[in-house]
Coordinates of C-alpha atoms in Angstrom, one line a residue:
Chain A
M156 CA -15.0 55.7 64.3
G157 CA -11.4 57.1 63.6
F158 CA -10.1 53.5 64.3
I159 CA -12.4 52.0 61.4
N160 CA -11.4 54.7 59.1
Q161 CA -7.8 53.9 59.7
T162 CA -8.1 50.2 59.1
L163 CA -10.1 51.0 55.8
N164 CA -7.4 53.2 54.9
T165 CA -4.5 50.7 55.4
K166 CA -6.7 48.0 53.4
H167 CA -7.0 50.6 50.7
Q168 CA -3.3 51.1 50.8
T169 CA -2.5 47.3 50.5
L170 CA -5.1 46.9 47.7
K171 CA -3.6 49.7 45.8
K172 CA -0.2 48.2 46.2
R173 CA -1.3 44.8 45.0
I174 CA -2.9 46.4 41.9
A175 CA 0.3 48.2 41.2
I176 CA 2.2 45.0 41.5
T177 CA -0.1 43.0 39.2
K178 CA 0.0 45.8 36.7
F179 CA 3.8 45.9 37.0
W180 CA 4.0 42.1 36.1
D181 CA 1.6 42.7 33.3
R182 CA 3.8 45.2 31.7
I183 CA 6.9 43.1 32.4
F184 CA 5.3 40.3 30.4
L185 CA 4.3 42.6 27.6
V186 CA 8.1 43.5 27.2
A187 CA 9.1 39.8 27.7
G188 CA 6.6 38.7 25.0
L189 CA 7.8 41.2 22.6
L190 CA 11.4 40.3 23.2
S191 CA 10.8 36.5 22.9
T192 CA 8.9 37.2 19.6
L193 CA 11.8 39.3 18.4
V194 CA 14.3 36.6 19.2
G195 CA 12.9 34.4 16.4
L196 CA 13.0 37.4 14.0
V197 CA 16.4 38.4 15.1
L198 CA 17.7 34.9 14.7
L199 CA 16.3 34.6 11.2
F200 CA 18.1 37.9 10.4
A201 CA 21.5 36.7 12.1
L202 CA 21.3 33.4 10.2
M203 CA 20.7 35.4 6.8
A204 CA 23.4 37.9 7.7
D205 CA 25.9 35.2 8.6
L206 CA 25.2 33.0 5.6
F207 CA 25.3 36.1 3.3
V208 CA 28.7 37.5 4.7
N209 CA 30.4 34.1 4.4
G210 CA 28.8 32.8 1.2
F211 CA 28.2 35.9 -1.0
P212 CA 31.9 36.4 -2.3
R213 CA 31.6 32.7 -3.5
L214 CA 28.5 33.3 -5.6
S215 CA 29.6 33.7 -9.1
Y216 CA 28.5 32.5 -12.6
K217 CA 31.2 29.8 -12.2
F218 CA 29.7 28.6 -9.1
F219 CA 26.6 27.6 -10.8
T220 CA 28.2 26.0 -13.7
S221 CA 30.9 24.0 -12.1
F222 CA 30.9 20.6 -10.7
P223 CA 31.9 19.8 -7.1
S224 CA 35.8 19.5 -6.8
R225 CA 38.6 18.7 -4.4
F226 CA 39.7 22.3 -4.7
P227 CA 37.3 24.6 -2.9
D228 CA 37.6 27.6 -5.1
Q229 CA 36.8 25.4 -8.2
A230 CA 33.9 23.7 -6.7
G231 CA 30.4 24.6 -7.9
I232 CA 26.8 23.4 -7.6
L233 CA 25.9 22.5 -11.2
S234 CA 25.1 18.8 -10.4
A235 CA 23.3 19.7 -7.4
W236 CA 20.9 22.4 -8.7
V237 CA 20.3 20.2 -11.8
G238 CA 19.5 17.2 -9.5
S239 CA 17.4 19.3 -7.1
F240 CA 15.3 20.4 -10.2
L241 CA 14.8 16.9 -11.7
V242 CA 14.0 15.3 -8.3
L243 CA 11.4 18.1 -7.7
L244 CA 10.0 17.4 -11.2
V245 CA 9.4 13.7 -10.4
T246 CA 7.9 14.7 -6.9
A247 CA 5.5 17.1 -8.5
F248 CA 4.3 14.7 -11.1
A249 CA 3.7 12.0 -8.6
A250 CA 2.4 14.0 -5.6
I251 CA 0.2 16.6 -7.2
P252 CA -2.3 14.2 -9.2
L253 CA -2.4 11.7 -6.4
G254 CA -2.8 14.2 -3.5
V255 CA -5.4 16.3 -5.4
A256 CA -7.4 13.2 -6.3
A257 CA -7.3 12.0 -2.8
G258 CA -8.4 15.4 -1.4
I259 CA -11.3 15.6 -3.8
Y260 CA -12.4 12.1 -2.9
L261 CA -12.3 12.8 0.8
E262 CA -14.1 16.2 0.5
E263 CA -16.7 15.5 -2.3
Y264 CA -17.3 11.7 -2.6
S265 CA -16.5 9.9 0.6
R266 CA -19.4 8.8 2.9
K267 CA -18.9 8.8 6.6
N268 CA -17.9 5.4 7.5
W269 CA -15.0 3.6 9.3
L270 CA -12.8 3.5 6.2
T271 CA -13.0 7.3 5.7
D272 CA -12.2 7.7 9.5
I273 CA -9.2 5.5 9.2
I274 CA -8.0 7.4 6.1
E275 CA -8.4 10.7 7.9
I276 CA -6.5 9.5 11.0
N277 CA -3.9 8.0 9.0
I278 CA -3.2 11.2 7.1
A279 CA -3.0 13.1 10.2
N280 CA -0.5 10.5 11.6
L281 CA 1.6 10.4 8.3
A282 CA 2.2 14.1 8.7
G283 CA 3.9 13.4 12.0
V284 CA 6.2 10.7 10.7
P285 CA 9.9 11.8 10.6
S286 CA 11.2 12.4 7.1
I287 CA 14.0 10.0 7.5
V288 CA 11.5 7.1 7.9
Y289 CA 10.2 8.0 4.6
G290 CA 13.7 7.5 3.4
L291 CA 13.9 4.1 4.8
L292 CA 10.5 3.2 3.3
A293 CA 11.9 4.4 -0.1
L294 CA 15.1 2.5 0.4
G295 CA 13.4 -0.8 1.1
L296 CA 10.6 -0.3 -1.4
F297 CA 11.9 1.6 -4.4
V298 CA 15.6 0.8 -4.2
Y299 CA 15.5 -2.9 -3.6
F300 CA 12.0 -4.1 -4.2
F301 CA 11.1 -2.4 -7.3
K302 CA 14.8 -2.1 -8.3
F303 CA 14.7 1.5 -9.3
G304 CA 18.2 1.8 -7.8
E305 CA 19.7 4.9 -6.2
S306 CA 18.2 7.1 -8.9
T307 CA 16.5 10.4 -9.5
L308 CA 13.2 8.5 -9.8
T309 CA 13.7 6.9 -6.2
G310 CA 14.6 10.3 -4.6
G311 CA 11.7 12.1 -6.3
L312 CA 9.2 9.4 -5.2
A313 CA 10.5 9.4 -1.7
L314 CA 9.9 13.1 -1.4
A315 CA 6.5 12.6 -3.0
L316 CA 5.4 10.3 -0.3
L317 CA 6.7 12.8 2.2
I318 CA 4.6 15.8 0.9
L319 CA 1.5 13.8 0.0
P320 CA -0.2 14.4 3.3
M321 CA 0.5 18.2 2.9
V322 CA -1.1 18.2 -0.6
I323 CA -4.1 16.2 0.5
M324 CA -4.7 18.5 3.5
A325 CA -4.2 21.7 1.4
T326 CA -6.6 20.4 -1.2
R327 CA -9.3 19.5 1.3
E328 CA -9.0 22.9 3.1
A329 CA -9.3 24.7 -0.4
I330 CA -12.4 22.5 -1.4
R331 CA -14.1 23.0 2.0
A332 CA -14.0 26.8 1.7
I333 CA -16.3 26.5 -1.4
P334 CA -19.9 27.3 -0.3
N335 CA -22.4 24.6 -0.9
S336 CA -24.7 26.8 -3.0
I337 CA -22.2 26.5 -5.9
R338 CA -22.5 22.8 -5.8
E339 CA -26.3 22.9 -5.6
A340 CA -26.4 25.4 -8.6
S341 CA -24.5 22.9 -10.7
Y342 CA -26.7 19.9 -9.6
A343 CA -29.7 22.0 -10.4
L344 CA -28.7 22.2 -14.0
G345 CA -28.5 18.6 -14.2
A346 CA -24.7 18.1 -13.8
T347 CA -23.3 14.8 -12.5
K348 CA -20.9 14.8 -9.6
W349 CA -17.8 14.7 -11.7
Q350 CA -19.1 17.5 -13.9
T351 CA -19.6 19.6 -10.8
V352 CA -16.1 18.8 -9.6
Q353 CA -14.5 19.4 -13.0
S354 CA -16.3 22.7 -13.9
H355 CA -16.7 24.1 -10.3
I356 CA -14.8 22.6 -7.5
I357 CA -11.5 22.3 -9.2
P358 CA -11.3 25.8 -10.7
Y359 CA -12.5 27.4 -7.5
S360 CA -10.0 25.6 -5.3
T361 CA -7.1 26.0 -7.6
G362 CA -5.6 28.9 -5.7
G363 CA -5.6 27.1 -2.3
I364 CA -4.3 23.9 -3.8
L365 CA -1.5 25.7 -5.6
T366 CA -0.5 27.5 -2.4
G367 CA -0.3 24.1 -0.6
V368 CA 1.5 22.4 -3.4
I369 CA 4.1 25.1 -3.6
I370 CA 4.8 25.1 0.1
G371 CA 5.0 21.3 0.0
L372 CA 7.5 21.5 -2.9
S373 CA 9.5 24.1 -1.1
R374 CA 9.6 21.8 1.9
A375 CA 10.8 18.9 -0.4
I376 CA 13.6 21.0 -1.9
G377 CA 15.1 21.6 1.4
E378 CA 14.8 18.0 2.5
T379 CA 18.0 16.1 3.1
A380 CA 17.5 13.2 5.3
P381 CA 15.4 11.0 3.1
I382 CA 17.4 11.6 0.1
I383 CA 20.7 10.6 2.0
T384 CA 19.0 7.4 3.1
V385 CA 18.0 6.3 -0.5
G386 CA 21.7 6.7 -1.4
A387 CA 22.1 9.9 -3.2
L388 CA 25.9 10.5 -3.8
T389 CA 27.7 13.4 -2.3
F390 CA 30.2 13.8 -5.1
I391 CA 28.8 13.8 -8.7
A392 CA 31.0 15.3 -11.4
F393 CA 28.6 14.7 -14.3
L394 CA 25.1 15.6 -15.4
P395 CA 22.2 13.2 -15.9
T396 CA 21.5 12.2 -19.3
S397 CA 19.8 14.9 -21.3
P398 CA 15.9 14.5 -21.6
F399 CA 16.2 15.6 -25.3
S400 CA 18.3 14.1 -28.0
S401 CA 18.8 14.7 -31.7
E402 CA 17.8 11.2 -32.6
F403 CA 14.5 9.6 -32.7
P404 CA 12.4 9.5 -30.4
F405 CA 14.0 12.8 -29.3
I406 CA 12.7 12.6 -25.7
S407 CA 14.6 10.2 -23.3
F408 CA 13.6 9.3 -19.8
K409 CA 17.1 7.8 -19.0
W410 CA 17.7 10.6 -16.5
L411 CA 15.2 9.1 -14.2
M412 CA 17.6 6.2 -13.6
D413 CA 20.8 8.1 -13.2
P414 CA 22.6 8.6 -10.0
F415 CA 22.0 12.1 -8.6
T416 CA 22.7 14.6 -5.8
V417 CA 20.7 17.6 -4.6
M418 CA 21.4 21.1 -3.2
P419 CA 21.0 20.3 0.6
I420 CA 23.2 17.2 0.2
Q421 CA 25.9 19.3 -1.5
M422 CA 25.6 21.9 1.4
F423 CA 25.8 19.1 4.0
N424 CA 28.9 17.5 2.3
W425 CA 30.6 20.9 2.4
V426 CA 29.6 21.8 6.0
S427 CA 31.0 18.4 7.2
R428 CA 34.4 19.2 5.8
P429 CA 37.0 20.7 8.3
Q430 CA 38.5 23.1 5.7
H431 CA 37.3 26.7 6.2
E432 CA 37.1 27.2 2.4
F433 CA 34.6 24.5 1.9
Q434 CA 32.5 25.9 4.7
L435 CA 32.4 29.2 2.6
N436 CA 31.0 27.1 -0.3
A437 CA 28.4 25.6 2.1
A438 CA 27.4 29.1 3.0
A439 CA 27.1 30.1 -0.6
A440 CA 25.0 26.8 -1.3
G441 CA 22.9 27.8 1.8
I442 CA 22.1 31.3 0.2
V443 CA 21.0 29.6 -3.0
L444 CA 18.8 27.1 -1.0
M445 CA 17.2 29.9 1.2
V446 CA 16.6 32.1 -1.8
M447 CA 14.8 29.2 -3.5
T448 CA 12.8 28.4 -0.3
L449 CA 11.8 31.9 0.4
L450 CA 11.0 32.6 -3.2
M451 CA 8.7 29.6 -3.3
N452 CA 7.0 30.6 -0.1
G453 CA 6.7 34.2 -1.3
I454 CA 4.9 32.9 -4.6
A455 CA 2.6 30.8 -2.5
I456 CA 1.5 33.6 -0.3
Y457 CA 1.1 35.9 -3.3
I458 CA -1.1 33.3 -5.0
R459 CA -3.2 33.0 -1.9
Y460 CA -3.6 36.7 -1.8
R461 CA -4.5 37.0 -5.4
F462 CA -7.2 34.2 -5.3
R463 CA -8.6 35.6 -2.1
M464 CA -9.0 39.0 -3.8
K465 CA -10.5 37.4 -6.9
I466 CA -13.1 35.2 -5.4
K467 CA -15.8 36.8 -3.3
W468 CA -18.6 34.4 -2.3
Chain B
M64 CA -30.9 5.8 -22.4
K65 CA -27.6 4.6 -23.8
R66 CA -26.0 7.8 -23.1
K67 CA -27.1 7.8 -19.5
T68 CA -25.6 4.3 -18.9
S69 CA -22.2 5.3 -20.4
K70 CA -22.3 8.5 -18.3
R71 CA -22.9 6.3 -15.3
I72 CA -20.1 4.1 -16.0
K73 CA -17.7 7.1 -16.5
E74 CA -18.8 8.5 -13.1
G75 CA -18.2 5.2 -11.5
I76 CA -14.7 4.9 -13.1
I77 CA -13.9 8.4 -11.9
E78 CA -15.0 7.7 -8.4
T79 CA -13.0 4.4 -8.3
V80 CA -9.8 6.3 -9.4
L81 CA -10.3 9.0 -6.7
F82 CA -11.0 6.4 -4.2
L83 CA -7.8 4.5 -4.9
S84 CA -5.8 7.7 -4.7
A85 CA -7.3 8.3 -1.2
L86 CA -6.5 4.8 -0.2
S87 CA -2.8 5.2 -1.3
S88 CA -2.2 7.1 2.0
I89 CA -3.0 3.9 3.9
L90 CA -0.7 2.1 1.6
I91 CA 2.1 4.3 2.6
T92 CA 1.6 3.6 6.3
I93 CA 1.3 -0.1 5.5
G94 CA 4.5 0.2 3.5
I95 CA 6.4 2.0 6.4
V96 CA 5.3 -0.7 8.9
V97 CA 6.1 -3.7 6.5
V98 CA 9.5 -2.4 5.3
L99 CA 10.6 -1.4 8.8
S100 CA 9.3 -4.8 10.4
Y101 CA 10.7 -6.9 7.7
E102 CA 14.2 -5.5 7.8
S103 CA 14.1 -5.4 11.6
F104 CA 13.0 -8.9 11.9
G105 CA 16.1 -9.8 10.0
F106 CA 18.0 -7.9 12.4
F107 CA 16.4 -9.5 15.5
K108 CA 17.2 -12.9 14.1
E109 CA 21.0 -12.1 14.6
V110 CA 20.7 -9.9 17.7
S111 CA 18.7 -10.7 20.7
L112 CA 16.0 -8.2 21.8
K113 CA 17.7 -8.3 25.3
E114 CA 21.0 -7.2 24.0
F115 CA 19.3 -4.6 21.9
L116 CA 17.6 -3.1 24.8
T117 CA 20.0 -3.6 27.7
E118 CA 23.5 -3.3 26.1
R119 CA 25.2 0.0 26.8
Q120 CA 27.3 0.3 23.6
W121 CA 26.4 0.7 20.1
T122 CA 29.2 -0.2 17.8
P123 CA 27.8 -2.1 14.8
L124 CA 30.5 -1.0 12.5
F125 CA 33.4 -2.2 14.6
A126 CA 35.1 -5.6 14.3
E127 CA 33.6 -6.7 17.5
P128 CA 30.1 -5.3 17.1
K129 CA 27.8 -4.4 20.0
F130 CA 24.2 -3.7 19.4
G131 CA 22.6 -1.7 22.4
I132 CA 20.2 1.0 21.3
L133 CA 20.4 2.8 24.5
P134 CA 23.3 5.3 23.5
L135 CA 21.3 6.3 20.4
V136 CA 18.0 6.8 22.4
S137 CA 19.8 8.6 25.2
G138 CA 21.4 10.9 22.6
T139 CA 18.0 11.5 20.8
L140 CA 16.3 12.2 24.3
L141 CA 19.1 14.5 25.5
T142 CA 19.0 16.8 22.3
T143 CA 15.1 16.6 22.5
A144 CA 15.0 17.6 26.2
I145 CA 17.4 20.6 25.5
A146 CA 15.2 21.6 22.6
L147 CA 12.2 21.5 24.9
I148 CA 13.9 23.5 27.7
V149 CA 14.4 26.3 25.2
A150 CA 11.1 25.9 23.3
L151 CA 8.7 25.5 26.3
P152 CA 9.2 29.0 27.9
L153 CA 10.0 30.9 24.6
G154 CA 7.1 29.2 22.6
L155 CA 4.6 29.8 25.5
T156 CA 5.6 33.5 25.9
V157 CA 5.4 34.0 22.2
T158 CA 2.0 32.4 22.0
V159 CA 0.5 34.3 24.9
Y160 CA 1.9 37.5 23.6
L161 CA 0.6 37.0 20.0
S162 CA -2.8 35.8 21.1
E163 CA -3.5 38.0 24.1
Y164 CA -1.3 41.1 23.8
A165 CA -0.1 41.9 20.3
P166 CA -2.1 44.4 18.3
H167 CA -3.9 42.9 15.4
R168 CA -1.5 44.5 12.7
L169 CA 1.6 43.5 14.4
R170 CA 0.4 39.9 14.6
E171 CA -0.5 40.0 10.9
V172 CA 3.3 40.9 10.2
I173 CA 4.8 38.6 12.8
K174 CA 2.9 35.3 12.1
P175 CA 4.0 34.9 8.5
I176 CA 7.6 35.7 9.5
L177 CA 7.4 32.9 12.1
E178 CA 6.1 30.6 9.4
L179 CA 9.2 31.4 7.3
L180 CA 11.3 30.3 10.3
A181 CA 9.6 26.9 9.8
A182 CA 10.4 26.9 6.1
V183 CA 14.2 27.2 6.4
P184 CA 15.8 23.9 5.3
T185 CA 17.1 22.1 8.3
V186 CA 20.5 21.6 6.8
V187 CA 21.0 25.5 6.9
Y188 CA 20.0 25.2 10.7
G189 CA 22.7 22.5 11.1
Y190 CA 25.2 24.8 9.5
F191 CA 24.1 27.5 11.9
A192 CA 24.4 25.1 15.0
L193 CA 27.9 24.0 14.0
L194 CA 29.7 27.0 12.5
F195 CA 27.8 29.9 14.3
L196 CA 26.3 28.9 17.7
T197 CA 29.0 26.3 18.8
P198 CA 31.9 28.8 18.5
I199 CA 29.8 31.4 20.4
L200 CA 29.0 28.9 23.3
Q201 CA 32.6 27.8 23.4
K202 CA 33.6 31.3 24.5
F203 CA 31.4 30.9 27.5
I204 CA 31.8 27.1 28.2
P205 CA 35.5 26.3 27.4
D206 CA 34.8 22.6 28.1
L207 CA 32.3 22.4 25.1
S208 CA 33.6 20.0 22.4
G209 CA 33.3 21.0 18.7
F210 CA 30.6 18.5 18.4
N211 CA 28.0 18.5 21.2
A212 CA 24.3 18.0 22.3
L213 CA 23.9 21.5 23.5
S214 CA 24.2 23.6 20.4
P215 CA 21.9 21.5 18.0
G216 CA 19.5 21.1 21.0
I217 CA 19.2 24.9 21.3
I218 CA 18.8 25.4 17.5
M219 CA 16.2 22.6 17.4
G220 CA 14.3 24.4 20.2
I221 CA 14.2 27.6 18.3
M222 CA 13.2 25.7 15.1
I223 CA 10.1 24.1 16.7
I224 CA 8.8 27.4 18.2
P225 CA 6.9 28.2 15.0
Y226 CA 5.1 24.8 15.0
V227 CA 4.5 25.0 18.7
S228 CA 3.2 28.6 18.7
S229 CA 1.0 28.2 15.8
V230 CA -0.9 25.1 17.0
S231 CA -1.1 26.4 20.6
E232 CA -2.3 29.8 19.4
D233 CA -5.2 28.1 17.7
A234 CA -6.0 26.4 20.9
M235 CA -6.0 29.7 22.8
K236 CA -8.1 31.4 20.2
A237 CA -10.8 28.6 20.5
V238 CA -11.4 29.7 24.2
P239 CA -14.5 31.8 23.8
M240 CA -14.2 35.6 24.4
H241 CA -16.9 35.7 27.2
I242 CA -14.5 33.6 29.5
R243 CA -11.8 36.3 29.1
E244 CA -14.4 39.1 29.5
G245 CA -15.6 37.4 32.8
S246 CA -11.9 37.5 34.0
Y247 CA -11.4 41.2 33.0
A248 CA -14.7 42.1 34.7
M249 CA -13.2 40.7 38.0
G250 CA -10.4 43.3 37.6
A251 CA -7.8 40.7 36.3
T252 CA -4.8 42.0 34.1
K253 CA -4.2 40.4 30.8
L254 CA -1.4 38.4 32.4
Q255 CA -3.6 37.0 35.1
T256 CA -6.3 36.2 32.6
A257 CA -3.9 34.6 30.2
F258 CA -2.2 32.3 32.7
K259 CA -5.1 31.6 35.1
V260 CA -8.0 31.4 32.8
V261 CA -7.1 31.0 29.0
I262 CA -4.1 28.6 29.3
P263 CA -5.9 26.3 31.8
S264 CA -8.9 26.2 29.3
A265 CA -6.8 25.5 26.3
F266 CA -4.4 23.2 28.3
S267 CA -4.9 20.1 26.1
G268 CA -4.5 22.0 22.9
I269 CA -1.2 23.6 24.2
A270 CA 0.0 20.3 25.5
A271 CA -0.7 18.8 22.1
A272 CA 1.3 21.4 20.4
F273 CA 4.3 20.7 22.5
I274 CA 4.0 17.0 22.1
I275 CA 4.0 17.5 18.3
G276 CA 7.0 19.7 18.8
I277 CA 8.7 16.9 20.8
S278 CA 7.9 14.5 18.1
R279 CA 9.5 16.8 15.5
A280 CA 12.6 17.3 17.6
V281 CA 13.0 13.4 18.0
G282 CA 12.7 12.9 14.3
E283 CA 14.9 15.8 13.3
T284 CA 17.9 14.7 11.4
M285 CA 20.1 17.1 9.8
V286 CA 20.9 19.5 12.7
V287 CA 22.0 16.7 14.9
A288 CA 23.8 14.8 12.1
I289 CA 25.9 17.9 11.4
A290 CA 26.5 19.5 14.8
A291 CA 26.0 16.6 17.5
G292 CA 28.9 14.4 16.2
M293 CA 29.0 10.8 15.2
L294 CA 29.9 9.1 18.5
P295 CA 27.2 7.1 20.3
T296 CA 27.7 7.8 23.9
F297 CA 25.4 6.7 26.9
T298 CA 25.5 10.0 28.6
V299 CA 23.5 13.0 29.9
N300 CA 26.3 15.5 29.6
P301 CA 25.3 18.1 27.0
L302 CA 28.8 19.2 26.4
K303 CA 30.0 15.9 24.8
P304 CA 29.4 14.6 21.5
V305 CA 26.4 12.3 21.1
Q306 CA 24.7 10.5 18.3
T307 CA 21.0 10.2 17.8
L308 CA 18.9 7.6 16.1
T309 CA 18.5 9.8 13.1
G310 CA 22.2 10.8 13.0
Y311 CA 23.2 7.1 13.0
I312 CA 21.0 6.3 10.0
V313 CA 22.5 9.2 8.1
Q314 CA 26.0 8.1 9.0
V315 CA 25.5 4.6 7.7
S316 CA 23.5 5.8 4.6
L317 CA 26.5 8.0 3.6
G318 CA 29.0 5.1 3.8
D319 CA 28.9 2.2 1.4
V320 CA 26.9 -0.5 3.3
P321 CA 26.0 -3.6 1.2
H322 CA 22.4 -4.6 1.0
G323 CA 21.4 -7.4 3.3
T324 CA 24.3 -7.2 5.7
I325 CA 23.7 -6.8 9.4
E326 CA 25.0 -3.2 9.2
Y327 CA 22.4 -2.6 6.6
K328 CA 19.6 -4.0 8.9
T329 CA 20.6 -1.9 11.9
I330 CA 19.4 1.3 10.3
F331 CA 16.0 -0.3 10.0
A332 CA 16.1 -1.4 13.7
A333 CA 17.1 2.2 14.6
G334 CA 14.3 3.6 12.2
M335 CA 11.8 1.3 13.8
T336 CA 12.7 2.5 17.3
L337 CA 12.4 6.1 16.0
F338 CA 9.0 5.3 14.2
L339 CA 7.7 3.8 17.5
I340 CA 8.9 6.8 19.7
T341 CA 7.4 9.4 17.4
L342 CA 4.2 7.3 17.0
V343 CA 3.6 7.3 20.9
F344 CA 3.9 11.1 20.9
N345 CA 1.8 11.6 17.8
I346 CA -0.9 9.5 19.3
I347 CA -1.0 11.4 22.6
G348 CA -1.0 14.6 20.6
F349 CA -3.9 13.5 18.4
W350 CA -5.9 12.5 21.3
L351 CA -5.2 15.7 23.2
R352 CA -6.2 17.7 20.1
K353 CA -9.4 15.8 19.8
R354 CA -10.3 16.7 23.3
I355 CA -10.2 20.5 22.7
R356 CA -12.6 20.1 19.7
E357 CA -15.1 18.4 22.2
A358 CA -14.5 21.0 25.0
Y359 CA -16.4 23.9 23.5

């Protein structure tokens, strides 16, 4: 009897030990998980701090209003931010109507057939194509085939192709969230498909679409590779033609065809120089770029939040 | 009656316009394939496929050019492998932590911040690799050259963690709760449940996430163009400067290469190689993701 009790006791002991060990590892992993997650956050913080410390002293009114220069302390980002703004304008004008229209078609109109399947697989695949390949497409197609040259127009269109899948996917997700009862109510009143889309689907999905579009544009503003590939210049000491003139017809689109540079290219150019002073300029340009991207993402998150609060199905 | 017809015509026109917009995405793919093949075809008229695939030097800009893609491919795979060595354990730990351990409120705070990490322009990451990480690493590894594969590889690894963890977390969330509860009921800890039950169930989704991550690292341009150097070397030594496929395209695009020359065509041959490599990864990833949807 005592012998059996003893074995039971040792078994009990080993079991207890094993439980303690598994619990110990569980706790170790909890710490490891927290630490790994923090690595990302700490990294983001370190990156910001490093950029800030190096670049902040360079940020001045003059930095925003000067052209690049051979002398680091006189160089600025005027042509770069103007270029970024104009390129983004072209991108938005091309990608938003096309992407939203495609999204509406795929959610509201398309029938389930092989063509729709191909379009869907294709969009998923396009989202995985490296951005520099879009640059090569734009180089072959826009620069040399359509002869747009190495212009703002080419750069904007290249980025539009790049963010098109993002805009389409955001549109589809936003539309999918609208309950069917809304559509049925509209049809019950005798509305046609387009009337339903126009008066119900588009207004209700605006928040989601806007969020996706802004996130897409914030990605476009930081994209460097495709813009380098289409031949943007790294040193531009003039501004594109003004879109407004004092003579008839007052508005000119000549800026579309002007050579250009953008913020990330200006930063890249400064990073690649060996002189320390230029690298400080790069940090300053990096701060501006980060602030622009984070601001756009912040706006997107805010819009999503606002629309979620407003619409209750 | 007349109003009805005009209404129907209007509806028809609108549907056609919307359809054409959706079709444009296919035109983009066709455009990519056509442009890349057309220019690569011109390249392979002058350089044999055998030289392209077996020659161990890539010096198209020299007086005596050699066109072997191997150094660029090895540079690309080397930086990608380093990125993966960083991203795999770290990304998996973050994912398991966020999906199985973290309290709901902490997750709600951390996830958007991780997404912000994905939004940082890659040129900024490049700056970070060259001017922040490389000098730090040089203190520990004196042999490290100013341009190397190690530092951009590590940065790329950290860069792809947000992508990897968000996709694989979705996969782990798709595992039904009752499977976890079964495991807990047997007395398993969270750690045992996560690694022996949840991860095997969500395996294809997690694998898909990492493959998409790899594809991103292969196609990543600015980090390697800034910090890896411009020297195509056929090596697996992470301490030496290397050049990737993307880095080469950037180098040529920055210079003044006339349209139609062989140098001009090389970037399309490199681009085609890059496109094919990422395509293979994307197809595997797509197929794996489709499998999880069918699993439950």
